[in-house]
Short mmCIF file of C-alpha atoms and ligand atoms in Angstrom, two decimals:
data_model
loop_
_atom_site.label_atom_id
_atom_site.label_comp_id
_atom_site.label_asym_id
_atom_site.label_seq_id
_atom_site.Cartn_x
_atom_site.Cartn_y
_atom_site.Cartn_z
CA MET A 1 -0.19 -0.10 -0.21
CA LYS A 2 3.10 2.14 0.32
CA ALA A 3 3.77 4.95 -2.37
CA ALA A 4 6.94 3.09 -2.50
CA THR A 5 5.76 0.03 -4.21
CA ILE A 6 3.63 1.91 -6.64
CA VAL A 7 6.73 3.78 -7.58
CA ALA A 8 8.41 0.23 -8.01
CA ALA A 9 5.33 -0.63 -10.31
CA LEU A 10 5.65 1.99 -12.26
CA ALA A 11 9.45 1.26 -12.65
CA GLY A 12 8.69 -1.99 -13.89
CA THR A 13 8.69 -5.73 -12.58
CA ALA A 14 12.02 -6.96 -12.41
CA SER A 15 12.59 -6.24 -8.78
CA ALA A 16 15.92 -6.25 -8.24
CA ASN A 17 16.71 -3.21 -10.27
CA LEU A 18 15.29 -0.51 -8.11
CA ILE A 19 18.44 0.75 -6.21
CA HIS A 20 18.95 4.26 -6.06
CA LEU A 21 22.29 5.77 -4.79
CA PRO A 22 22.40 6.68 -1.31
CA LYS A 23 21.44 10.48 -0.75
CA ILE A 24 23.47 10.80 2.40
CA ALA A 25 26.95 9.83 2.75
CA ALA A 26 28.26 7.94 5.29
CA ARG A 27 28.40 9.89 8.65
CA ALA A 28 29.93 7.79 11.32
CA THR A 29 31.13 10.24 13.78
CA SER A 30 34.63 8.73 14.52
CA SER A 31 36.57 5.42 14.10
CA SER A 32 35.35 2.70 11.76
CA SER A 33 34.23 0.77 14.70
CA ALA A 34 31.33 3.17 14.93
CA SER A 35 30.13 1.37 12.03
CA SER A 36 29.64 -1.86 13.44
CA ALA A 37 26.04 -3.00 12.39
CA SER A 38 25.68 -4.98 15.49
CA GLY A 39 24.86 -2.89 18.74
CA THR A 40 23.16 -2.17 22.07
CA SER A 41 21.64 1.42 22.66
CA SER A 42 22.14 3.09 25.92
CA GLY A 43 18.65 3.45 26.62
CA SER A 44 16.05 0.55 27.63
CA LEU A 45 12.74 -0.27 27.39
CA PRO A 46 11.21 -3.71 28.98
CA THR A 47 11.38 -6.30 26.01
CA ILE A 48 8.23 -7.33 24.42
CA THR A 49 6.95 -11.22 24.81
CA THR A 50 3.89 -12.93 23.73
CA LYS A 51 1.31 -14.91 25.64
CA GLY A 52 -1.62 -15.96 23.97
CA ASN A 53 -2.91 -13.95 21.27
CA ALA A 54 -1.44 -10.62 22.92
CA PHE A 55 2.09 -8.81 23.46
CA PHE A 56 3.38 -8.15 27.20
CA ALA A 57 5.84 -5.42 28.40
CA GLY A 58 6.68 -7.37 31.70
CA ASP A 59 2.92 -8.41 33.24
CA SER A 60 1.26 -5.57 31.33
CA ARG A 61 -0.30 -6.32 28.05
CA PHE A 62 1.23 -4.31 25.43
CA TYR A 63 -0.88 -2.54 22.58
CA ILE A 64 1.08 -0.78 19.69
CA ARG A 65 0.40 2.75 19.04
CA GLY A 66 2.48 3.31 15.99
CA VAL A 67 3.27 4.97 12.60
CA ASP A 68 4.73 3.69 9.66
CA TYR A 69 8.04 5.26 9.31
CA GLN A 70 10.05 5.56 6.07
CA PRO A 71 10.77 9.06 5.17
CA GLY A 72 11.44 9.62 1.31
CA GLY A 73 9.49 6.61 0.67
CA SER A 74 11.14 3.98 -1.75
CA SER A 75 12.53 6.15 -4.21
CA GLU A 76 14.81 7.96 -2.02
CA ALA A 77 14.88 4.93 0.07
CA THR A 78 17.13 6.16 2.95
CA ASP A 79 17.62 4.14 6.32
CA PRO A 80 16.13 6.60 8.59
CA LEU A 81 17.54 4.84 11.75
CA ALA A 82 21.15 4.94 10.66
CA ASP A 83 21.24 8.69 10.46
CA GLU A 84 20.88 10.61 13.88
CA SER A 85 19.75 13.69 12.15
CA THR A 86 16.97 12.03 10.66
CA CYS A 87 15.60 10.16 13.72
CA SER A 88 16.21 12.97 15.91
CA ARG A 89 14.15 15.46 14.01
CA ASP A 90 11.15 13.09 14.04
CA ILE A 91 11.29 11.74 17.26
CA PRO A 92 9.41 14.89 18.97
CA TYR A 93 6.69 14.59 16.71
CA PHE A 94 6.28 10.69 17.49
CA GLN A 95 5.73 11.73 20.97
CA LYS A 96 3.18 14.37 19.90
CA LEU A 97 1.40 11.54 18.54
CA GLY A 98 1.45 9.76 21.52
CA LEU A 99 3.21 6.79 19.99
CA ASN A 100 4.84 3.77 21.33
CA THR A 101 6.13 2.32 18.18
CA ILE A 102 7.32 2.74 14.74
CA ARG A 103 7.47 0.45 11.77
CA VAL A 104 10.55 0.73 9.42
CA TYR A 105 10.10 -1.06 6.15
CA THR A 106 13.71 -1.00 5.04
CA VAL A 107 17.05 -0.49 6.70
CA ASP A 108 20.54 -0.94 5.84
CA ASN A 109 21.90 -4.11 7.72
CA SER A 110 25.60 -2.89 7.31
CA ALA A 111 25.07 0.35 9.28
CA ASN A 112 24.98 0.97 12.88
CA HIS A 113 21.94 1.96 14.43
CA ASP A 114 22.90 2.54 18.41
CA LYS A 115 22.14 6.19 18.40
CA CYS A 116 18.59 6.28 16.64
CA MET A 117 17.88 3.20 18.61
CA GLY A 118 18.83 4.81 21.72
CA LEU A 119 17.22 7.73 21.35
CA LEU A 120 14.05 5.82 20.39
CA ALA A 121 14.24 3.94 23.72
CA ASP A 122 14.73 6.96 25.39
CA ALA A 123 11.39 8.25 24.09
CA GLY A 124 9.76 5.20 25.16
CA ILE A 125 9.45 4.01 21.46
CA TYR A 126 9.84 0.37 20.05
CA LEU A 127 10.59 -0.65 16.76
CA ALA A 128 8.84 -2.98 14.43
CA LEU A 129 11.21 -4.07 11.58
CA ASP A 130 10.72 -5.32 8.05
CA VAL A 131 14.09 -7.56 7.27
CA ASN A 132 13.90 -7.18 3.59
CA SER A 133 15.00 -4.71 1.12
CA PRO A 134 14.46 -4.42 -2.50
CA LYS A 135 17.65 -6.48 -3.54
CA TYR A 136 17.39 -8.70 -0.90
CA SER A 137 13.71 -10.21 -0.75
CA LEU A 138 11.49 -12.69 -1.85
CA ASN A 139 10.03 -12.27 -5.72
CA ARG A 140 6.56 -13.16 -5.66
CA ALA A 141 6.81 -14.07 -9.48
CA GLU A 142 9.86 -16.39 -8.85
CA PRO A 143 9.52 -17.21 -5.36
CA GLU A 144 11.50 -20.44 -5.34
CA VAL A 145 14.75 -18.69 -7.04
CA SER A 146 14.47 -15.86 -4.63
CA TYR A 147 14.43 -18.17 -1.45
CA ASN A 148 18.02 -18.81 -1.29
CA SER A 149 21.11 -18.61 1.14
CA ASP A 150 22.26 -15.23 0.14
CA TYR A 151 18.60 -14.05 0.73
CA LEU A 152 18.99 -15.73 4.18
CA GLN A 153 22.44 -14.19 5.12
CA SER A 154 21.04 -10.73 4.59
CA VAL A 155 17.79 -11.27 6.53
CA PHE A 156 19.93 -12.88 9.24
CA ALA A 157 22.39 -10.09 9.38
CA THR A 158 19.48 -7.61 10.00
CA ILE A 159 18.24 -9.76 13.01
CA ASP A 160 21.89 -9.46 14.20
CA ALA A 161 21.81 -6.10 13.82
CA PHE A 162 18.55 -5.27 15.92
CA ALA A 163 18.48 -8.32 18.28
CA ASN A 164 20.52 -6.66 21.10
CA TYR A 165 18.21 -3.78 21.32
CA SER A 166 15.70 -3.85 24.08
CA ASN A 167 13.33 -1.66 22.02
CA THR A 168 13.29 -4.19 19.15
CA LEU A 169 9.83 -5.23 19.30
CA LEU A 170 9.35 -7.56 16.44
CA PHE A 171 10.28 -8.63 13.11
CA PHE A 172 8.38 -8.86 9.79
CA SER A 173 9.33 -11.56 7.69
CA GLY A 174 7.49 -10.12 4.72
CA ASN A 175 5.13 -7.47 3.66
CA GLU A 176 2.19 -7.91 1.13
CA VAL A 177 4.40 -10.71 -0.56
CA ILE A 178 1.25 -12.06 -1.44
CA ASN A 179 -0.64 -8.93 -2.86
CA SER A 180 -3.46 -10.36 -5.31
CA ASP A 181 -6.11 -13.25 -5.70
CA ASN A 182 -3.56 -15.27 -7.56
CA SER A 183 -0.13 -14.80 -5.72
CA THR A 184 -0.66 -17.32 -3.00
CA SER A 185 1.91 -19.68 -4.47
CA ALA A 186 4.31 -17.29 -2.45
CA ALA A 187 3.05 -17.95 0.71
CA PRO A 188 5.27 -21.27 1.48
CA TYR A 189 8.25 -19.24 0.81
CA VAL A 190 6.96 -16.60 3.24
CA LYS A 191 6.12 -19.09 6.03
CA ALA A 192 9.83 -20.62 5.40
CA THR A 193 11.40 -17.48 5.76
CA THR A 194 9.52 -16.73 8.78
CA ARG A 195 10.50 -20.10 10.19
CA ASP A 196 14.17 -19.79 9.32
CA MET A 197 14.36 -16.60 11.10
CA ARG A 198 12.76 -17.98 14.23
CA GLN A 199 15.38 -20.75 14.23
CA TYR A 200 18.00 -18.19 13.61
CA ILE A 201 17.05 -16.26 16.69
CA ALA A 202 16.92 -19.44 18.50
CA GLU A 203 20.26 -20.80 17.59
CA ARG A 204 22.15 -17.74 18.08
CA GLY A 205 20.81 -17.66 21.67
CA TYR A 206 18.91 -14.17 21.36
CA ARG A 207 16.13 -13.31 23.11
CA SER A 208 12.76 -14.77 21.44
CA ILE A 209 11.90 -11.59 19.50
CA PRO A 210 8.36 -12.22 17.80
CA VAL A 211 8.70 -12.88 13.99
CA GLY A 212 5.40 -12.76 11.91
CA TYR A 213 4.00 -11.65 8.40
CA SER A 214 2.15 -8.40 7.50
CA ALA A 215 -0.45 -9.19 4.80
CA ALA A 216 -1.95 -7.21 2.44
CA ASP A 217 -5.77 -6.14 2.45
CA VAL A 218 -6.72 -8.76 -0.19
CA SER A 219 -10.01 -10.08 1.37
CA SER A 220 -9.71 -13.42 -0.68
CA ASN A 221 -6.67 -14.49 1.09
CA GLN A 222 -5.73 -12.34 4.07
CA TYR A 223 -7.38 -14.77 6.49
CA LEU A 224 -6.31 -17.93 4.75
CA MET A 225 -2.98 -16.58 5.29
CA ALA A 226 -3.63 -15.93 8.72
CA ARG A 227 -4.58 -19.55 9.39
CA TYR A 228 -1.39 -20.65 7.29
CA MET A 229 0.62 -18.83 9.24
CA ASP A 230 -0.69 -20.28 12.44
CA CYS A 231 -0.95 -23.96 11.02
CA GLY A 232 1.75 -27.20 11.58
CA ASP A 233 4.30 -28.11 13.73
CA ASP A 234 5.16 -25.17 16.08
CA ALA A 235 8.55 -24.62 14.58
CA MET A 236 6.85 -23.40 11.51
CA ARG A 237 4.23 -21.37 13.09
CA SER A 238 4.59 -17.71 13.26
CA ASP A 239 4.95 -15.68 16.69
CA PHE A 240 2.00 -12.85 15.41
CA TYR A 241 0.34 -11.94 12.34
CA ALA A 242 -0.36 -8.53 11.13
CA ILE A 243 -2.89 -7.32 8.67
CA ASN A 244 -2.81 -4.05 6.62
CA ASN A 245 -6.49 -2.72 6.82
CA TYR A 246 -7.81 0.29 5.08
CA GLU A 247 -11.86 -0.75 5.51
CA TRP A 248 -12.42 2.27 8.25
CA CYS A 249 -13.18 5.26 6.04
CA ASP A 250 -14.25 8.12 8.18
CA PRO A 251 -16.95 8.52 9.05
CA SER A 252 -17.72 4.96 9.90
CA SER A 253 -17.95 3.04 12.91
CA PHE A 254 -17.13 -0.63 14.55
CA THR A 255 -19.86 -2.17 12.31
CA GLN A 256 -19.87 -0.21 9.20
CA SER A 257 -16.24 -0.68 8.69
CA GLY A 258 -16.46 -4.66 9.03
CA TRP A 259 -14.19 -4.53 11.85
CA ASP A 260 -16.72 -6.45 13.86
CA THR A 261 -16.61 -9.15 11.31
CA LEU A 262 -13.07 -9.32 11.32
CA VAL A 263 -13.01 -9.42 15.42
CA ASP A 264 -15.49 -12.42 14.87
CA MET A 265 -13.18 -14.15 12.40
CA TYR A 266 -9.90 -13.90 14.59
CA SER A 267 -11.75 -14.72 17.91
CA ASN A 268 -10.08 -18.28 17.93
CA TYR A 269 -6.90 -17.26 16.65
CA SER A 270 -4.21 -18.25 18.82
CA LEU A 271 -1.44 -15.49 17.96
CA PRO A 272 -1.07 -11.73 18.62
CA LEU A 273 -2.73 -10.02 15.73
CA PHE A 274 -2.62 -6.37 14.95
CA MET A 275 -2.94 -3.76 12.10
CA SER A 276 0.60 -3.27 10.45
CA GLU A 277 -0.82 -0.23 8.12
CA TYR A 278 -4.53 1.46 8.50
CA GLY A 279 -5.52 4.64 7.94
CA CYS A 280 -7.92 5.15 4.63
CA ILE A 281 -7.98 8.43 3.00
CA THR A 282 -11.57 8.39 1.27
CA ASN A 283 -13.34 11.46 2.71
CA THR A 284 -11.72 13.34 5.14
CA ARG A 285 -9.59 11.18 7.37
CA LYS A 286 -10.02 12.02 11.03
CA TRP A 287 -8.52 8.89 12.12
CA THR A 288 -11.81 8.00 14.63
CA GLU A 289 -10.49 4.39 14.04
CA ALA A 290 -7.34 4.92 15.89
CA ALA A 291 -9.45 5.21 19.13
CA GLU A 292 -11.71 2.48 18.64
CA LEU A 293 -8.55 0.48 18.24
CA TYR A 294 -7.92 0.41 21.99
CA LYS A 295 -11.59 -0.49 23.06
CA GLU A 296 -11.90 -3.98 24.30
CA GLN A 297 -14.29 -5.09 21.58
CA MET A 298 -11.05 -4.93 19.29
CA THR A 299 -8.65 -5.53 22.03
CA LYS A 300 -10.01 -8.92 22.58
CA ALA A 301 -8.50 -9.92 19.07
CA PHE A 302 -6.02 -7.13 18.25
CA SER A 303 -3.05 -5.38 20.11
CA GLY A 304 -3.40 -2.03 18.30
CA GLY A 305 -2.00 -0.87 15.10
CA ILE A 306 0.40 1.27 13.12
CA ALA A 307 -0.97 4.53 11.28
CA TYR A 308 0.21 4.48 7.62
CA GLU A 309 2.08 6.74 7.19
CA TYR A 310 4.47 9.39 8.85
CA SER A 311 5.55 11.34 5.88
CA GLU A 312 3.96 12.49 2.75
CA GLU A 313 5.34 10.73 -0.01
CA GLY A 314 2.98 11.80 -2.61
CA ASN A 315 0.08 9.46 -2.28
CA GLY A 316 -1.87 11.24 0.16
CA TYR A 317 -1.17 9.14 3.12
CA GLY A 318 1.40 11.26 4.91
CA ILE A 319 0.51 13.05 8.41
CA TYR A 320 3.79 15.31 8.05
CA LYS A 321 5.35 17.06 5.08
CA ILE A 322 9.23 16.72 5.53
CA ASN A 323 11.41 19.23 3.91
CA GLY A 324 14.87 18.74 4.62
CA ASN A 325 15.09 19.58 8.57
CA SER A 326 11.70 20.94 8.56
CA VAL A 327 8.54 18.69 9.38
CA SER A 328 5.14 20.64 9.13
CA PRO A 329 1.54 19.26 9.65
CA VAL A 330 -0.40 17.94 6.88
CA GLY A 331 -3.39 19.88 7.36
CA ASN A 332 -4.96 18.51 10.63
CA GLN A 333 -3.61 15.08 10.46
CA PRO A 334 -1.28 15.19 13.22
CA GLU A 335 -3.78 16.97 15.32
CA TRP A 336 -6.57 14.42 14.87
CA LEU A 337 -4.42 11.47 15.09
CA GLY A 338 -2.78 12.54 18.22
CA GLN A 339 -5.98 13.42 19.92
CA GLU A 340 -7.83 10.04 19.03
CA LEU A 341 -4.90 7.91 20.21
CA ASN A 342 -4.58 10.16 23.24
CA SER A 343 -8.62 10.08 24.15
CA THR A 344 -8.39 6.26 24.15
CA SER A 345 -6.25 4.55 27.09
CA ASP A 346 -5.56 1.18 27.13
CA PRO A 347 -8.19 -1.12 28.34
CA THR A 348 -7.57 -2.66 31.79
CA ASN A 349 -7.44 -6.18 32.75
CA GLY A 350 -5.64 -7.22 29.77
CA GLY A 351 -8.42 -5.86 27.33
CA GLY A 352 -10.27 -9.42 26.85
CA TYR A 353 -6.79 -10.96 25.78
CA SER A 354 -7.27 -14.89 25.27
CA THR A 355 -5.17 -17.73 25.86
CA ASN A 356 -7.89 -20.37 24.28
CA GLY A 357 -7.32 -19.58 20.80
CA THR A 358 -6.23 -22.50 18.75
CA LYS A 359 -3.84 -23.34 16.23
CA GLN A 360 -5.36 -23.52 13.03
CA ASP A 361 -5.77 -26.20 10.21
CA CYS A 362 -3.75 -25.29 7.32
CA PRO A 363 -6.12 -24.15 4.35
CA SER A 364 -6.80 -26.73 1.76
CA GLN A 365 -6.11 -25.84 -1.83
CA SER A 366 -8.78 -23.82 -3.43
CA ASN A 367 -9.37 -21.22 -6.45
CA ASP A 368 -8.38 -18.62 -3.44
CA TRP A 369 -5.54 -20.71 -1.92
CA ASP A 370 -2.87 -22.42 -4.48
CA THR A 371 0.37 -23.13 -2.75
CA SER A 372 1.32 -26.34 -4.80
CA PRO A 373 3.51 -27.82 -5.02
CA PHE A 374 3.62 -27.39 -1.15
CA THR A 375 0.06 -28.26 0.24
CA GLY A 376 -0.99 -28.65 3.79
CA SER A 377 1.69 -27.83 6.00
CA ALA A 378 4.57 -28.69 3.78
CA LEU A 379 7.18 -26.23 3.07
CA PRO A 380 10.56 -25.62 1.07
CA ALA A 381 13.58 -27.30 2.37
CA GLN A 382 15.95 -24.65 3.89
CA PRO A 383 18.58 -23.70 0.84
CA SER A 384 21.84 -25.60 1.76
CA GLY A 385 24.61 -23.67 3.24
CA ILE A 386 22.58 -21.65 5.84
CA GLU A 387 23.45 -23.78 8.67
CA LYS A 388 27.06 -22.01 9.12
CA TYR A 389 24.86 -18.82 9.66
CA PHE A 390 23.17 -20.80 12.79
CA LYS A 391 26.53 -21.68 13.63
CA ASN A 392 28.64 -18.69 13.48
CA GLY A 393 26.25 -15.77 12.65
CA ALA A 394 25.58 -14.07 9.76
CA GLY A 395 28.60 -12.18 9.21
CA LYS A 396 28.68 -8.81 7.56
CA GLY A 397 25.27 -7.88 6.09
CA PRO A 398 25.35 -6.69 2.36
CA GLY A 399 23.54 -3.55 3.21
CA LEU A 400 21.43 -1.92 0.13
CA THR A 401 24.14 -1.91 -2.49
CA GLY A 402 25.26 -5.65 -2.61
CA ASP A 403 24.64 -7.85 -5.52
CA GLY A 404 21.09 -8.67 -4.61
CA SER A 405 19.64 -12.23 -3.92
CA GLN A 406 16.63 -12.67 -6.16
CA GLU A 407 18.34 -14.49 -8.79
CA ALA A 408 20.66 -16.44 -6.67
CA GLY A 409 18.47 -19.64 -6.22
CA SER A 410 17.52 -22.54 -8.27
CA THR A 411 14.17 -23.32 -9.36
CA GLN A 412 14.83 -26.88 -7.54
CA ILE A 413 13.16 -26.65 -4.26
CA ALA A 414 12.81 -30.02 -2.17
CA THR A 415 10.11 -30.53 0.58
CA ALA A 416 11.45 -29.86 4.32
CA SER A 417 11.57 -32.66 6.60
CA ALA A 418 9.16 -32.15 9.56
CA ALA A 419 11.96 -31.47 11.74
CA ALA A 420 13.01 -28.24 9.93
CA GLY A 421 13.18 -25.15 11.76
CA SER A 422 13.60 -26.37 15.08
CA ALA A 423 16.53 -25.37 16.97
CA THR A 424 18.98 -27.94 17.26
CA ALA A 425 21.55 -26.10 19.53
CA THR A 426 22.07 -22.58 21.09
CA TYR A 427 25.49 -21.90 19.31
CA SER A 428 25.87 -18.46 20.84
CA SER A 429 24.86 -16.45 23.74
CA GLY A 430 23.06 -14.00 22.09
CA ASP A 431 25.92 -11.42 21.70
CA SER A 432 26.01 -10.21 17.93
CA SER A 433 29.41 -9.13 18.34
CA SER A 434 30.36 -12.56 18.33
CA THR A 435 29.27 -13.61 14.82
CA GLY A 436 32.39 -12.72 13.00
CA ASP A 437 31.01 -9.87 11.26
CA SER A 438 31.35 -6.93 13.90
CA SER A 439 34.61 -6.44 14.87
CA SER A 440 33.94 -3.94 17.46
CA SER A 441 31.10 -1.67 18.82
CA GLY A 442 29.93 -4.48 20.67
CA SER A 443 26.48 -5.80 21.36
CA SER A 444 26.68 -6.05 25.16
CA SER A 445 26.15 -2.92 26.90
CA SER A 446 28.68 -3.56 29.30
CA GLY A 447 31.16 -5.42 26.96
CA SER A 448 31.51 -2.46 24.57
CA ALA A 449 34.15 0.17 25.70
CA SER A 450 32.39 2.58 23.42
CA SER A 451 28.83 1.67 23.63
CA SER A 452 27.84 4.55 25.87
CA SER A 453 29.99 7.20 23.96
CA ALA A 454 28.80 9.45 21.49
CA ALA A 455 31.36 8.29 19.37
CA ASN A 456 29.61 4.88 19.01
CA ARG A 457 26.37 6.36 18.54
CA GLY A 458 27.42 7.57 15.18
CA ALA A 459 25.61 6.26 11.89
CA VAL A 460 26.31 5.05 8.60
CA PRO A 461 23.00 5.83 6.88
CA LEU A 462 22.26 4.22 3.42
CA THR A 463 18.83 4.06 1.60
CA LEU A 464 15.99 2.13 0.32
CA GLU A 465 12.85 0.83 0.46
CA THR A 466 11.08 -2.32 1.61
CA GLY A 467 10.07 -5.80 0.34
CA PRO A 468 8.53 -7.44 -2.75
CA LEU A 469 8.54 -4.88 -5.60
CA VAL A 470 7.43 -7.21 -8.20
CA GLY A 471 4.11 -7.48 -9.83
CA MET A 472 2.88 -4.48 -8.40
CA ALA A 473 0.87 -3.53 -11.61
CA VAL A 474 -1.83 -5.24 -9.67
CA MET A 475 -1.22 -2.50 -6.87
CA VAL A 476 -1.14 0.42 -8.87
CA VAL A 477 -4.65 -0.70 -10.53
CA SER A 478 -6.45 -1.19 -7.56
CA PHE A 479 -4.87 1.98 -5.94
CA ALA A 480 -6.11 3.97 -8.69
CA MET A 481 -9.59 2.67 -8.12
CA GLY A 482 -9.43 3.24 -4.26
CA ALA A 483 -10.34 -0.62 -4.11
CA ALA A 484 -9.82 -2.84 -1.20
CA LEU A 485 -7.23 -4.79 -2.78
CA LEU A 486 -4.23 -3.30 -0.99
C1 NAG B 501 -2.27 -12.95 -11.57
O1 NAG B 501 -3.20 -12.26 -12.70
C2 NAG B 501 -2.65 -11.03 -13.23
C3 NAG B 501 -4.07 -10.58 -13.83
O2 NAG B 501 -4.66 -11.63 -14.49
C4 NAG B 501 -1.40 -11.68 -14.13
O3 NAG B 501 -0.97 -10.51 -14.89
C5 NAG B 501 -0.46 -12.53 -13.18
O4 NAG B 501 0.52 -12.77 -14.00
C6 NAG B 501 -0.91 -13.36 -12.44
N1 NAG B 501 0.16 -13.81 -11.37
C7 NAG B 501 0.44 -15.17 -11.10
C8 NAG B 501 1.61 -15.36 -10.25
O5 NAG B 501 -0.20 -15.79 -11.61
C1 NAG B 502 -0.90 13.31 23.45
O1 NAG B 502 -0.15 12.72 24.67
C2 NAG B 502 1.14 13.18 24.55
C3 NAG B 502 1.71 12.52 25.76
O2 NAG B 502 0.90 12.94 26.81
C4 NAG B 502 1.48 14.54 24.48
O3 NAG B 502 2.79 14.63 24.72
C5 NAG B 502 1.08 14.94 23.12
O4 NAG B 502 0.99 16.52 23.13
C6 NAG B 502 -0.26 14.49 23.04
N1 NAG B 502 -0.63 15.21 21.86
C7 NAG B 502 -2.17 15.54 21.23
C8 NAG B 502 -2.50 15.91 20.06
O5 NAG B 502 -3.05 15.90 22.02
C1 NAG B 503 -11.89 -20.34 13.95
O1 NAG B 503 -13.15 -19.77 13.65
C2 NAG B 503 -13.47 -19.77 12.26
C3 NAG B 503 -14.68 -18.64 11.80
O2 NAG B 503 -15.49 -18.74 13.00
C4 NAG B 503 -13.59 -21.16 11.93
O3 NAG B 503 -14.03 -21.07 10.38
C5 NAG B 503 -12.59 -21.97 12.04
O4 NAG B 503 -13.05 -23.24 11.60
C6 NAG B 503 -12.11 -21.91 13.57
N1 NAG B 503 -11.05 -22.84 13.65
C7 NAG B 503 -10.57 -23.47 14.53
C8 NAG B 503 -9.40 -24.20 14.64
O5 NAG B 503 -11.61 -23.47 15.52
#
C-alpha cells in the first residue's frame, strides 16, 4: 500500500533493479568501529513477549500505538535509523502523536543503529522492523529462485543488527508478498522465511523476538494466510500475524467498517494480531478508528495498530510533510491522530486477551488458495549453506548496495523434513558481536568500551525501501480505483 511500491510498479516488474544511490553519505562520527552493524543502545525499555493472542511488557499487556515510518519513501529509500539527524528530527513528533512504536520497512543491515535506537528507547518507542530490502527479498513471481542462502544471509544479518536492542519489538518476515488473488503460491516461501528467522534467533541465543508476516488487504486470502501462518508444527508457526487494513473510512464505525466481522473471524486465533497499516483516506481522514483500536471490543482480538504513514510521499497518506530539516503538519492530520490516540487509554485487566485460541488447520487448496507443490503444512526445505549462519552468525550484512539475492537460487526446491526449523543447538549466547561480522562496537552494553559514548552512536546511513517489488501492476490498478485490494 505504500507509495513506494507504486513507484516500484511503474518502474517495472523486475524487482531487483530499483536501487538508488544513497542520498546521504556516511556519517560515522569517529573511528570505523562506529560502523559496526551490531550494537546495543544505551536506552532501555522492557522487552516485549507474547502470551496467547497478546503482547506483554512485563506483566502488562502491550498495545501497539504506531506509525509507519520511511521518510523518502522508496524512491529515495534512506535508512532513517542509521542517521541521527533524521531520527532525532522526527522523534519529538512521534511523541506528540502519543506513539510507542514505529514501523520501518527497510534498513541498511551494514550500518550502525545505536544512536537512533537509543534515542527511540529514551522516548519510550519500540521498533517493528521489516527485514527485507528491494535487492534482498522474495520475488512473488519467482519465489523459489529468490528463496536462497544469499537472501537469508541478509535477513539474518538484519536480525544481528537489531536483536540486542531492548526496544526491538518484532520482525516482519515479509510485507504484502501476496498482494493479489493469484499470488498465494508465494505463501510457502514467506512461511519458510519466517521459520528460518525464528530458528536463527533461537540458535544464536537471542531473546525470543517475535517474528511474523504483514498481509495485504486482499479479502480473498488475508484470512487464509492468517490460518496458514498459524498451522502445522510449532517450529513453522509464526509468533504473530499482522494485517494491513484500510476498511474504516471516516465517518465509520465498528460495524460499518466490518471490523466487528474481523474480530469474530479472529476470535479463535491463537497468535497476537494487529494492524500493521491502517488509515483510509477516502473522505476526510479524521482517524476515529485510532481510538476504536484500543476499545475492548477490538482488543480481545487485536493489539493495536500502526497508522500509515508518518511522511507525505505523494500518495496522500502522509501525516507530516518533510522538507529537509523542517517537518510540518499535513492539514489537521497530526492533531486529529494525536487526539484520537490520546483520548483512548489502554483497556484495563488485559483487554479481553485470550490464551484459548487454537492452532489453525492449514487451508486446503482452492480457487483462493494455491500453494502447490507445497500443500497442507509442507514447506520448502532450507537452502543448503545456511547451517553455517546458525553456527557462526550471519557475518557482515550486504547493506542496500550488494549484488542482490533474487536470482541467486534455483528452481529446484525440495520439501522440508518435518523437523526443519527446530533449533538444534544454541550456538551463541545472543551476543551479536561474536558473530564474526562485527569487529567492534559490541552488542553487550557492558562489553563495549564505547557503547555509551557519542562516538559509538555514530551512524552510517544508506538507503532504500522495502520488500517485494514485483507484480506491482496489480497494486497500481487497485490503488487508482481506490479498491480494497491493498
Ligand atoms: C495474476 O493475474 C494477473 C492478472 O490476470 C496476471 O498478470 C499475473 O501474471 C498473475 N500472477 C500469477 C502469479 O499468476
Ligand atoms: C498526546 O499525549 C502526549 C503524551 O502525553 C502529548 O505529549 C501530546 O502532546 C498529546 N498530543 C495531542 C495531539 O494531544
Ligand atoms: C475459527 O473460527 C473460524 C470462524 O468462525 C472457523 O471457520 C474456524 O474453523 C475456527 N477454527 C478453529 C481451529 O476452531
